[in-house]
Coordinates of C-alpha atoms and ligand atoms in Angstrom, one line a residue:
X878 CA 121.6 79.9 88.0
X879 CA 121.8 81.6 84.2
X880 CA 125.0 80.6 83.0
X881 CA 124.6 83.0 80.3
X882 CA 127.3 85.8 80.6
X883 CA 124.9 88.5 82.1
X884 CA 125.8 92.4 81.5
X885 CA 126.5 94.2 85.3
X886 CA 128.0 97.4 86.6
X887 CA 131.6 97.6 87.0
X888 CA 132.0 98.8 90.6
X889 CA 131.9 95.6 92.5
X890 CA 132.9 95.4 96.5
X891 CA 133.2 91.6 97.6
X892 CA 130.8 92.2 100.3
X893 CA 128.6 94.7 99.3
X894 CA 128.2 93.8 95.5
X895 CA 127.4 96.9 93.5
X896 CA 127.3 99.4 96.1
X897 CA 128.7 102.2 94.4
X898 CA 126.4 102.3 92.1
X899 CA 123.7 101.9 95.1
X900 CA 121.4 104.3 96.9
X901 CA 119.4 102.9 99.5
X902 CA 117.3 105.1 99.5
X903 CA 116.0 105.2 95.7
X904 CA 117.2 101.5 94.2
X905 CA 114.3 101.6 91.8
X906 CA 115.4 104.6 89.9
X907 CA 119.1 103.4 90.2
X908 CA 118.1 100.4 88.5
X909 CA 116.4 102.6 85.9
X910 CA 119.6 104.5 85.5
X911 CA 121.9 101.3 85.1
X912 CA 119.4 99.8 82.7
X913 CA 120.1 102.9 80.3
X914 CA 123.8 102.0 80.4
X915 CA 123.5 98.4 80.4
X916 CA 120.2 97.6 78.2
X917 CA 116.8 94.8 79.0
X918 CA 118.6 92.3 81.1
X919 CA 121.5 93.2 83.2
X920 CA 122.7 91.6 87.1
X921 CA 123.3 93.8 90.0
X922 CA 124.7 91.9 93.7
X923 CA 123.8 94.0 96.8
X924 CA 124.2 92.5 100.1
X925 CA 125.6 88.7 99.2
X926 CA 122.4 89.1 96.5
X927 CA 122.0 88.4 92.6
X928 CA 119.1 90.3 91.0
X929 CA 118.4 90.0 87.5
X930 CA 116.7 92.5 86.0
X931 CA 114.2 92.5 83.0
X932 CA 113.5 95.9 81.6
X933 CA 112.3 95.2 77.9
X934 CA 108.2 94.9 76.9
X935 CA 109.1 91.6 74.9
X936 CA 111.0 89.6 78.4
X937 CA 107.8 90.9 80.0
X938 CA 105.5 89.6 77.9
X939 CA 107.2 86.3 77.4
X940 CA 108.0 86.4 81.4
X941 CA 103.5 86.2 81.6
X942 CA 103.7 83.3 80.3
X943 CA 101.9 81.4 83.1
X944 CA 103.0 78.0 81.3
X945 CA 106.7 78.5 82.2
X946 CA 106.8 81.4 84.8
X947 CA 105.0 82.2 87.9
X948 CA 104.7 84.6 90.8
X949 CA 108.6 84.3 93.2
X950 CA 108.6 86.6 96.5
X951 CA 111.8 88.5 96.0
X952 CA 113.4 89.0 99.0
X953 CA 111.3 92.6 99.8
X954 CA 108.5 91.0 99.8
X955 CA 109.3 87.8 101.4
X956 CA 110.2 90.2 104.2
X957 CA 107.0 91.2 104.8
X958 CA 105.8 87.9 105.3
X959 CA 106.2 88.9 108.9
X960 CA 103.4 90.9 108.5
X961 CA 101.1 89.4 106.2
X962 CA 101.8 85.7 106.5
X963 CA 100.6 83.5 104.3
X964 CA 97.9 86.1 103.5
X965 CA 97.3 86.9 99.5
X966 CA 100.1 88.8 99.0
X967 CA 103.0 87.6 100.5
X968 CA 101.3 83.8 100.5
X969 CA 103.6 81.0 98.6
X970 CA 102.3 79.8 95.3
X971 CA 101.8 76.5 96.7
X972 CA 100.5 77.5 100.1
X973 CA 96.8 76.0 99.8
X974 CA 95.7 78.9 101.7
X975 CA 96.5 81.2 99.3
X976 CA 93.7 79.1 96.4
X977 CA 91.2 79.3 99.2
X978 CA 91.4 83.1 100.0
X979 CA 91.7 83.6 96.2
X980 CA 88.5 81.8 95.1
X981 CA 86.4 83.1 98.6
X982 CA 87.5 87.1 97.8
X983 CA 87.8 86.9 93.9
X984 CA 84.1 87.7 94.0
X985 CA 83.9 90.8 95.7
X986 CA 86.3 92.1 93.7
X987 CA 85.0 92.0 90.2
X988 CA 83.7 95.2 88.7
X989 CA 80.3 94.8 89.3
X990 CA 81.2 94.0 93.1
X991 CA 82.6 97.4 92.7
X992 CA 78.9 99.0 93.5
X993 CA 78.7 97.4 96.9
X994 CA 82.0 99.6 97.8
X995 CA 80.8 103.2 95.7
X996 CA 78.8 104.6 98.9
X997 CA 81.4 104.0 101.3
X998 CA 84.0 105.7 98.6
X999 CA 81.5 108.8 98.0
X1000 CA 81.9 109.1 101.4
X1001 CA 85.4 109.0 102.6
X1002 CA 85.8 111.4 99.6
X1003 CA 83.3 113.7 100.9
X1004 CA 85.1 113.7 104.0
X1005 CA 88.8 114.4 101.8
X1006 CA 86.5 117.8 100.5
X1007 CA 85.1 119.1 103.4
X1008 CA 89.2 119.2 104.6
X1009 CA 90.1 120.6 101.3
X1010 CA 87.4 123.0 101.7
X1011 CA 88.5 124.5 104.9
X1012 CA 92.0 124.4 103.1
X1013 CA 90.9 126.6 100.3
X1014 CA 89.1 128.9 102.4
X1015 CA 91.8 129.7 104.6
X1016 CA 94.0 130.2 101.6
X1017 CA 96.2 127.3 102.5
X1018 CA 98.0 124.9 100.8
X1019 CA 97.8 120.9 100.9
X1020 CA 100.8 117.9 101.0
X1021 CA 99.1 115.7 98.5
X1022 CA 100.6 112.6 99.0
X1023 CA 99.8 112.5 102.8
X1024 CA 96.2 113.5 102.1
X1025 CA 95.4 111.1 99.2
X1026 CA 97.3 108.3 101.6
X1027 CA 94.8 109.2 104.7
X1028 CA 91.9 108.9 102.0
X1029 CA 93.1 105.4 100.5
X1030 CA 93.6 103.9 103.8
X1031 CA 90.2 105.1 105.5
X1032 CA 88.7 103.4 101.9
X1033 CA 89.8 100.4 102.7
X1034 CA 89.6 100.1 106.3
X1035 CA 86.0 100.8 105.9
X1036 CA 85.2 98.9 103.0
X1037 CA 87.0 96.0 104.0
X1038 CA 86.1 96.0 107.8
X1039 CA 83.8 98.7 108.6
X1040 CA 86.4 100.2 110.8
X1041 CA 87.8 104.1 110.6
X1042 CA 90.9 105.5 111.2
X1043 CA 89.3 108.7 111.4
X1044 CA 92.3 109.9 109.4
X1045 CA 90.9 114.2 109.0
X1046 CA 90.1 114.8 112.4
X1047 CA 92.8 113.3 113.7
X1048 CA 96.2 116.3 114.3
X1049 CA 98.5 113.3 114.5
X1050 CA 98.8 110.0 113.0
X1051 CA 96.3 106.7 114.2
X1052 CA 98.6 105.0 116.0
X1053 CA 97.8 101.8 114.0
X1054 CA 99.6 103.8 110.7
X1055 CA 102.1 104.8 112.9
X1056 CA 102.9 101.3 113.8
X1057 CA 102.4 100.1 110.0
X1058 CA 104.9 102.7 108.4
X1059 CA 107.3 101.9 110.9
X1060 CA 107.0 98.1 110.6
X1061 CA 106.8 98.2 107.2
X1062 CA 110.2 100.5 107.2
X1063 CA 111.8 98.6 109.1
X1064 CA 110.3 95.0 107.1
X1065 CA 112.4 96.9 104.3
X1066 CA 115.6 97.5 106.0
X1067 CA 115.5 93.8 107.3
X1068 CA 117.0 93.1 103.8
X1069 CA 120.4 94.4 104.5
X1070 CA 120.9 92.3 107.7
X1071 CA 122.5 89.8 105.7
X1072 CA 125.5 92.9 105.8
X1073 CA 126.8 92.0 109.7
X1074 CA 128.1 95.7 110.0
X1075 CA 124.5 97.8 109.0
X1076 CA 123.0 94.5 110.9
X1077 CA 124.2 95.9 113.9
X1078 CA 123.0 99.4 113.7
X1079 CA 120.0 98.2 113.3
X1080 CA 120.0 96.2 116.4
X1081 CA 118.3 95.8 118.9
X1082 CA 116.5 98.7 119.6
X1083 CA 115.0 98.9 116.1
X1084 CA 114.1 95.3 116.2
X1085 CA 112.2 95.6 119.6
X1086 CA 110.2 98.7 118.4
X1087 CA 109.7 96.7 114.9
X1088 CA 108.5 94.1 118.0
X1089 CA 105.4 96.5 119.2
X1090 CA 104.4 97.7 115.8
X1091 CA 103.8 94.4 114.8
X1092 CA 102.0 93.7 118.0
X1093 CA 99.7 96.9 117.8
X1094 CA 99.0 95.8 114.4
X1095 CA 97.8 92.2 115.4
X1096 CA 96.1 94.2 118.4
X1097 CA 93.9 96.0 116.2
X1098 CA 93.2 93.9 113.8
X1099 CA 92.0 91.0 116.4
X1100 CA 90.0 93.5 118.4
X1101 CA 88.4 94.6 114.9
X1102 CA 87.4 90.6 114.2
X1103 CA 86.6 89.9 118.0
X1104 CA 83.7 93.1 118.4
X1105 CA 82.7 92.1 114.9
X1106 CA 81.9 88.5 115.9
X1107 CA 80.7 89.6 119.7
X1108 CA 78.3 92.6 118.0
X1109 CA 75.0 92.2 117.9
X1110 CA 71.9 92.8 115.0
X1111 CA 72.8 92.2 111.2
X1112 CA 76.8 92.8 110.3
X1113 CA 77.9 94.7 107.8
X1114 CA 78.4 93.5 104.5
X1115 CA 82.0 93.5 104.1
X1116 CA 85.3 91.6 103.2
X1117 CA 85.4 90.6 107.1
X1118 CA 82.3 89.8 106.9
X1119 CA 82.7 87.2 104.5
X1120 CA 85.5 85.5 105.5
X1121 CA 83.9 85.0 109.3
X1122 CA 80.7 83.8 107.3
X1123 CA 82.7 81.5 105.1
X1124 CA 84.0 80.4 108.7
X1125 CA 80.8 80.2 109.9
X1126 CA 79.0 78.3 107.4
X1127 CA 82.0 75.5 106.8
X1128 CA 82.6 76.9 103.4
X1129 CA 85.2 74.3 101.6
X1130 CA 87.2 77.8 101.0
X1131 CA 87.1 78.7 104.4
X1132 CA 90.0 80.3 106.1
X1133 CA 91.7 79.7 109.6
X1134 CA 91.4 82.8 112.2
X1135 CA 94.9 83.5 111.8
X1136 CA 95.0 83.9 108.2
X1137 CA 92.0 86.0 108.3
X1138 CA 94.3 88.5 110.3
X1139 CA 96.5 87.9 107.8
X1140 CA 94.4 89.0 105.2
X1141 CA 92.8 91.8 107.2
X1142 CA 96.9 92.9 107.5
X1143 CA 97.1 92.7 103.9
X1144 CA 94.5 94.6 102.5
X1145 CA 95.6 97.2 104.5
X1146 CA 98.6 97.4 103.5
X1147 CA 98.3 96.5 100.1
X1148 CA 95.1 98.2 99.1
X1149 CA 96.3 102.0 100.2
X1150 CA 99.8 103.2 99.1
X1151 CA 99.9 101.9 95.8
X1152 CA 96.1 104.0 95.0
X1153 CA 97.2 107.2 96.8
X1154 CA 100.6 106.9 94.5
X1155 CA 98.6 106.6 90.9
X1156 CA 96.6 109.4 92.3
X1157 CA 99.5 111.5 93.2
X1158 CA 101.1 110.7 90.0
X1159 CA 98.1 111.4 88.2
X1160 CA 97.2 114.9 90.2
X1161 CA 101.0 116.3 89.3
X1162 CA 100.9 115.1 85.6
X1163 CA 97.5 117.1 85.4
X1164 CA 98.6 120.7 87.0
X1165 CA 101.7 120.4 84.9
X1166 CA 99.6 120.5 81.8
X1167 CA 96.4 122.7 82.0
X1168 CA 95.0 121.3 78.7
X1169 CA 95.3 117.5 80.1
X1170 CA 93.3 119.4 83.5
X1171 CA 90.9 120.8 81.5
X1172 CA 90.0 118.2 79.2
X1173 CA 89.7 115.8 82.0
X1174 CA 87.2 118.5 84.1
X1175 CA 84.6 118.8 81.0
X1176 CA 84.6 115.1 80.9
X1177 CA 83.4 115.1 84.8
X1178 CA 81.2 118.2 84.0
X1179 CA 79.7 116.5 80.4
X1180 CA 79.2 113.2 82.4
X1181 CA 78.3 113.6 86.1
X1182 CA 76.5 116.9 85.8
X1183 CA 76.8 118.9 89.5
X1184 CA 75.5 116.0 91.7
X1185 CA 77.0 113.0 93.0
X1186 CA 78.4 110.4 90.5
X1187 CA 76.3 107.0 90.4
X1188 CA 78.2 104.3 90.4
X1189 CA 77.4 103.7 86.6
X1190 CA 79.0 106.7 85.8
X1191 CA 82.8 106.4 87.1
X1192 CA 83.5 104.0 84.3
X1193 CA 82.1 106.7 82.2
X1194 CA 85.1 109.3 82.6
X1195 CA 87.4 107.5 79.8
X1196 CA 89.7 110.4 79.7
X1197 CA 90.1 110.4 83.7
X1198 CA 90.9 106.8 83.4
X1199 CA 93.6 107.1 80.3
X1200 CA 95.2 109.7 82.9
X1201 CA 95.3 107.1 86.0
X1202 CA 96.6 104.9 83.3
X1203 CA 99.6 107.3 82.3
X1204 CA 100.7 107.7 85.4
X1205 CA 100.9 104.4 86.1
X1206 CA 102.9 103.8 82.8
X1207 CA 105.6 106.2 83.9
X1208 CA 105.6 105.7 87.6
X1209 CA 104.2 102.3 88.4
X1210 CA 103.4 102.5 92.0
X1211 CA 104.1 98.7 92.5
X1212 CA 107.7 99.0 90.9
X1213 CA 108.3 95.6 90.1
X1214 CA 107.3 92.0 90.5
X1215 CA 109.5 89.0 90.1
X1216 CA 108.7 85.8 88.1
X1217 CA 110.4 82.2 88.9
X1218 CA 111.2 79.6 86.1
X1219 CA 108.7 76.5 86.9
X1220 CA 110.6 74.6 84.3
X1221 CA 114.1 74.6 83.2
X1222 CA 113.6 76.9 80.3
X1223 CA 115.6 79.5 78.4
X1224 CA 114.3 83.3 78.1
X1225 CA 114.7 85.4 74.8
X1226 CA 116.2 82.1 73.8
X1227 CA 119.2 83.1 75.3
X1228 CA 119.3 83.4 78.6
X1229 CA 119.4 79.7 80.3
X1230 CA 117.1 79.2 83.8
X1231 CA 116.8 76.7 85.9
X1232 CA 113.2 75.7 87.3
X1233 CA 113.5 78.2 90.8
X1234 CA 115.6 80.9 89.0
X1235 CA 114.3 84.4 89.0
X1236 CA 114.2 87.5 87.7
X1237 CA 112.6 91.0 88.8
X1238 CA 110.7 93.0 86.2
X1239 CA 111.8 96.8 86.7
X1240 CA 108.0 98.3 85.3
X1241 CA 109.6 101.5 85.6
X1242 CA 111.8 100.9 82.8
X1243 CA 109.5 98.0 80.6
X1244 CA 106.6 100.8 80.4
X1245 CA 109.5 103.0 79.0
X1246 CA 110.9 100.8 76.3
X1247 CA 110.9 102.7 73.2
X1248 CA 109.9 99.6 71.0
X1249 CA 106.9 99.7 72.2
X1250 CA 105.8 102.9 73.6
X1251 CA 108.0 105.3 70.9
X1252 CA 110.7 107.8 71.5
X1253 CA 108.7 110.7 73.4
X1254 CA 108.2 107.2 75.8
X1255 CA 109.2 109.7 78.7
X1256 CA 106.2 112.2 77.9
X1257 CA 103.2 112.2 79.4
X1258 CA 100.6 111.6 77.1
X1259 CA 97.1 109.7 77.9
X1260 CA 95.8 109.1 74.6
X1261 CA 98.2 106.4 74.1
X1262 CA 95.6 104.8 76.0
X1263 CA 92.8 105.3 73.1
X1264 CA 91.4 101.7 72.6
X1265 CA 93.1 101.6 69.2
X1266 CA 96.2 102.9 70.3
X1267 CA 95.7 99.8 72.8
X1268 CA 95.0 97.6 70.3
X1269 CA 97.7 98.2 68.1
X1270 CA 100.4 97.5 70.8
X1271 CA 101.3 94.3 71.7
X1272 CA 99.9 92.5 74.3
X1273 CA 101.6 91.9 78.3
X1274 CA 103.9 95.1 77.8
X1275 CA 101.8 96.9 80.0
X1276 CA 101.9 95.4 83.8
X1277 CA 101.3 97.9 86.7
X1278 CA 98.9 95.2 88.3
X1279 CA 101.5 92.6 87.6
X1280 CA 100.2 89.6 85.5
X1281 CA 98.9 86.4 85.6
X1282 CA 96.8 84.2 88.5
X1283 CA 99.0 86.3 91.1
X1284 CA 98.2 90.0 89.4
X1285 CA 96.5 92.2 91.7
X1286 CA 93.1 91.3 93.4
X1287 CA 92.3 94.7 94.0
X1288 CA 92.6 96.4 90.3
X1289 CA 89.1 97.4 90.4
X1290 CA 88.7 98.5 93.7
X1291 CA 92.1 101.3 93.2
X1292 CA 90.3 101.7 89.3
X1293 CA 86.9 103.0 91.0
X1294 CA 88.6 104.5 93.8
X1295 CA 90.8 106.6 91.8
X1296 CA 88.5 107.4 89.2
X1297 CA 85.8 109.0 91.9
X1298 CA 88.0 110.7 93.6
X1299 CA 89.9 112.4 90.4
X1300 CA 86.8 113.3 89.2
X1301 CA 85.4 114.6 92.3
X1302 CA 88.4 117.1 92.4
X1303 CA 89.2 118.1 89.1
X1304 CA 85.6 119.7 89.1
X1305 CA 85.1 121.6 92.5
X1306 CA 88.7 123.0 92.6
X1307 CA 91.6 124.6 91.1
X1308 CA 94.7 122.7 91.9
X1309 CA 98.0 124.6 91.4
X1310 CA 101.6 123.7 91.7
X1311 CA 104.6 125.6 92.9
X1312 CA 105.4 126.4 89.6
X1313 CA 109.6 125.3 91.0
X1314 CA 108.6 122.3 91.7
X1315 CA 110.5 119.5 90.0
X1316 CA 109.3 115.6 90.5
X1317 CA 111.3 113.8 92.8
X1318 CA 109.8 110.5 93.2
X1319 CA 110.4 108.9 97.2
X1320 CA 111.0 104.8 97.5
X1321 CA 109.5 103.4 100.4
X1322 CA 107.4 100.5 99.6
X1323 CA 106.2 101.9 97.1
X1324 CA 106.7 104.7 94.5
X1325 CA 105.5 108.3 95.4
X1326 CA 105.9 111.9 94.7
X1327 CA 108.1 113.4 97.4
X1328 CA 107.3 117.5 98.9
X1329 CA 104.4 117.9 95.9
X1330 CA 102.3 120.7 97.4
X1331 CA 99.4 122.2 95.4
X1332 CA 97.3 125.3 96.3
X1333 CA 93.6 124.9 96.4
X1334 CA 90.7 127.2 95.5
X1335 CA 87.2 126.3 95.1
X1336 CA 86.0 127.1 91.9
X1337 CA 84.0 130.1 91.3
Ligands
LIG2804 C1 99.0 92.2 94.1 C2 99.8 96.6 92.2 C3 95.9 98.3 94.5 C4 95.5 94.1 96.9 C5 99.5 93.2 93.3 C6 100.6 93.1 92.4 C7 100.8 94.3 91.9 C8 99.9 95.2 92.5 C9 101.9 94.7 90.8 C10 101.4 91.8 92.0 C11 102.6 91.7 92.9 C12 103.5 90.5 92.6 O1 103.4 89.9 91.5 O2 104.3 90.1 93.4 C13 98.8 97.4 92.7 C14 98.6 98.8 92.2 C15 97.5 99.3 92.9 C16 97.0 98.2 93.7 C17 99.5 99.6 91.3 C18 96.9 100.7 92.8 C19 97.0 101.5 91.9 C20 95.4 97.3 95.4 C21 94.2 97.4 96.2 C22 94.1 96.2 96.9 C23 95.2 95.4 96.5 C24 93.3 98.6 96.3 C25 93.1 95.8 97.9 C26 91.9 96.3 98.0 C27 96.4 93.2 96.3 C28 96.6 91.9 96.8 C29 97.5 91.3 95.9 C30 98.0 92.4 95.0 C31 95.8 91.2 97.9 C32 98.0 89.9 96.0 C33 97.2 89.0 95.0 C34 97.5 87.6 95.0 O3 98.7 87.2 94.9 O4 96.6 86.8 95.0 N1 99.1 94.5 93.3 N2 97.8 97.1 93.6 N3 96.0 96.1 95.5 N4 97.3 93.5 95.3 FE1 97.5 95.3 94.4

């Protein structure tokens, strides 16, 4: 425990900790708005819980320091271990199956891995336009975040597995989504059972329907692995597919059936609602500045010509990606990541920890920290993302993967993803905002742009 006198907010309840100060529903920007009051490190209690939070770009970069920190499950995301297990996500550092599913996938995750994903992309995309098409054409207008969220889950679902959610043709929601927002939801709201009082509202008829989501999800996913290993002919060549192979051939990184559910469970999760937030981000940053919008288009136009993009040529739209990396900076999807003490050790050579003591890093606020990112840090502005701009900033202030050997596999696969799919838009339509609109930015797992509408036209 720091024994360092750490700043908090006044209000304290003995049971509740901070909870005037709390919104359930948006702690990430509450956090935000205490650490303007309070400054880089400050302690909040909620629900018989300490969190220390780190909100500078110099704690963060000294926090990457793999030497004396490393990857800690806060309590949100050691909930969902009831989903994902020990899979790469919510896995323990020293649970060995988390090394073996690391060095198996690592590979088909690297850039160049990337091209074996760019056909399956082009066409969930395709699919994203003919719907925005028929949108446009009946003069309609379209909920972006729900639409780039069907798109990032049918990506990965068909990447990683081959299998479709069939997410446009479908009036209502798959019911395996249906089962995952409400299990994740409820994974969330698990945190406050530690309160008796909320504990009971939530019981028990929450906690048997949390029950059958998390049974339909197992459901799917086992019937996805047991028609893949009872098909016939040659099987496709995808993350399943590797893991039954590595199975298979008594690989020494070979992974146990329930942990490949585990992983199927977390690439699932983990690979869509982050992606479809940095595109949502990035879509209502560009409609609220036509220049940024119309740079980025004659970058697609210079660079992909009319056709289809090759896979050489996502890379290729620099300005698309210095958007996808704005919006990151201001509204990090994955809001924050905690890092444990190995050692005992002290932080900003103040702050005392113990090896085991943790703190969460609030990105929201680091990628905002004036000493590094200047005093217009709340503008939107992509060319801080110029390669000498980059350069001349110090390094590990900038963390929406998160950091280290526990950063995020799937960087490259969201990078692509994102990239394509920008591009693909910015140059068949015109995208337009109610011009009323003001951000509000919605909490769930993850951070997304709530009620953002934009109308659609094709482009003459
Ligand atoms: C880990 C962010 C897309 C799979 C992480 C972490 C962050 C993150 C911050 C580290 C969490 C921690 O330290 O506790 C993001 C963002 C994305 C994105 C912002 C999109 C813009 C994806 C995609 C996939 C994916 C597309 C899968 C295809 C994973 C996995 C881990 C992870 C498996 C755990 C890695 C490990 O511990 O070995 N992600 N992610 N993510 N992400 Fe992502």
């Amino acid at each position: 425990v720091f024994d360092t006198e750490i700043p908090r907010p006044p209000k304290r309840l003995p049971l509740v900790g901070d909870v005037l100060g709390m919104s359930l529903e948006t702690p990430v920007q509450n956090s935000m708005a205490i650490h303007k009051a309070l400054g880089p490190v400050f302690e909040r209690t909620a629900f018989g819980r300490r969190f220390v939070f780190v909100c500078s770009g110099e704690l963060t970069a000294e926090l990457s320091d793999e030497k004396r920190f490393a990857k800690h499950l806060a309590p949100g995301v050691e909930a969902l271990r009831a989903i994902g297990g020990d899979g790469l996500f919510t896995a323990f550092n020293e649970e060995p199956n988390w090394r073996r599913a690391h060095e198996l996938l690592m590979p088909a995750f690297t850039q160049q891995a990337m091209r074996r994903y760019h056909a399956t992309m082009l066409d969930v995309t395709a699919q994203l336009v003919a719907h925005w098409d028929r949108t446009a054409r009946s003069g309609g207008d379209v909920d972006i975040a729900a639409d780039m969220t069907k798109l990032t889950l049918e990506t990965i679902g068909r990447s990683g597995f081959s299998y479709s959610f069939e997410p446009f043709e479908r009036a209502a929601r798959h019911p395996f989504v249906e089962a995952m927002v409400g299990g994740l939801s409820f994974s969330q709201r698990s945190m406050l059972r530690t309160v008796p009082v909320v504990g009971r509202f939530l019981f028990p008829a929450a906690k048997r329907q949390y029950d059958l989501d998390r049974a339909h999800m197992r459901d799917v996913v086992d019937a996805v692995i047991h028609s893949r290993r009872d098909a016939p002919g040659p099987a496709p060549d995808d993350l399943l597919e590797l893991m039954l192979r590595a199975a298979r051939e008594d690989d020494p990184n070979k992974l146990d059936e329930i942990n490949i559910r585990n992983q199927v469970l977390t690439f699932l999760v983990a690979g869509h609602e982050t992606t479809s937030g940095a595109l949502s981000f990035a879509l209502y940053y560009l409609m609220r500045d036509p220049q940024a919008y119309a740079r980025a288009r004659a970058e697609v136009e210079e660079i992909w010509g009319d056709g289809e993009p090759a896979f050489e040529q996502i890379a290729k739209l620099r300005y698309a990606r210095r958007v996808l990396d704005e919006a990151l900076r201001l509204w990090p999807t994955a809001p924050a990541y905690a890092r444990e003490a190995r050692v005992d050790t002290t932080l900003a050579g103040r702050y005392r920890m113990r090896a085991g003591d943790w703190v969460l890093v609030l990105l929201p606020a680091v990628h905002r920290d004036p000493a590094v990112w200047g005093d217009d840090a709340d503008e939107f502005d992509p060319d801080r993302f110029l390669p000498e701009r980059v350069r001349a900033r110090p390094a590990h202030v900038y963390k929406p993967f998160g950091t280290g050997e526990r950063a995020c596999i799937g960087r490259q696969f969201a990078l692509h993803e994102a990239t394509l799919v920008l591009g693909t838009l910015l140059r068949r339509y015109d995208l337009a905002m109610d011009p009323a609109y003001r951000l509000k930015v919605a909490e769930r797992l993850t951070l997304m742009p709530e009620g953002l509408h934009a109308r659609v036209s094709l482009r003459s």
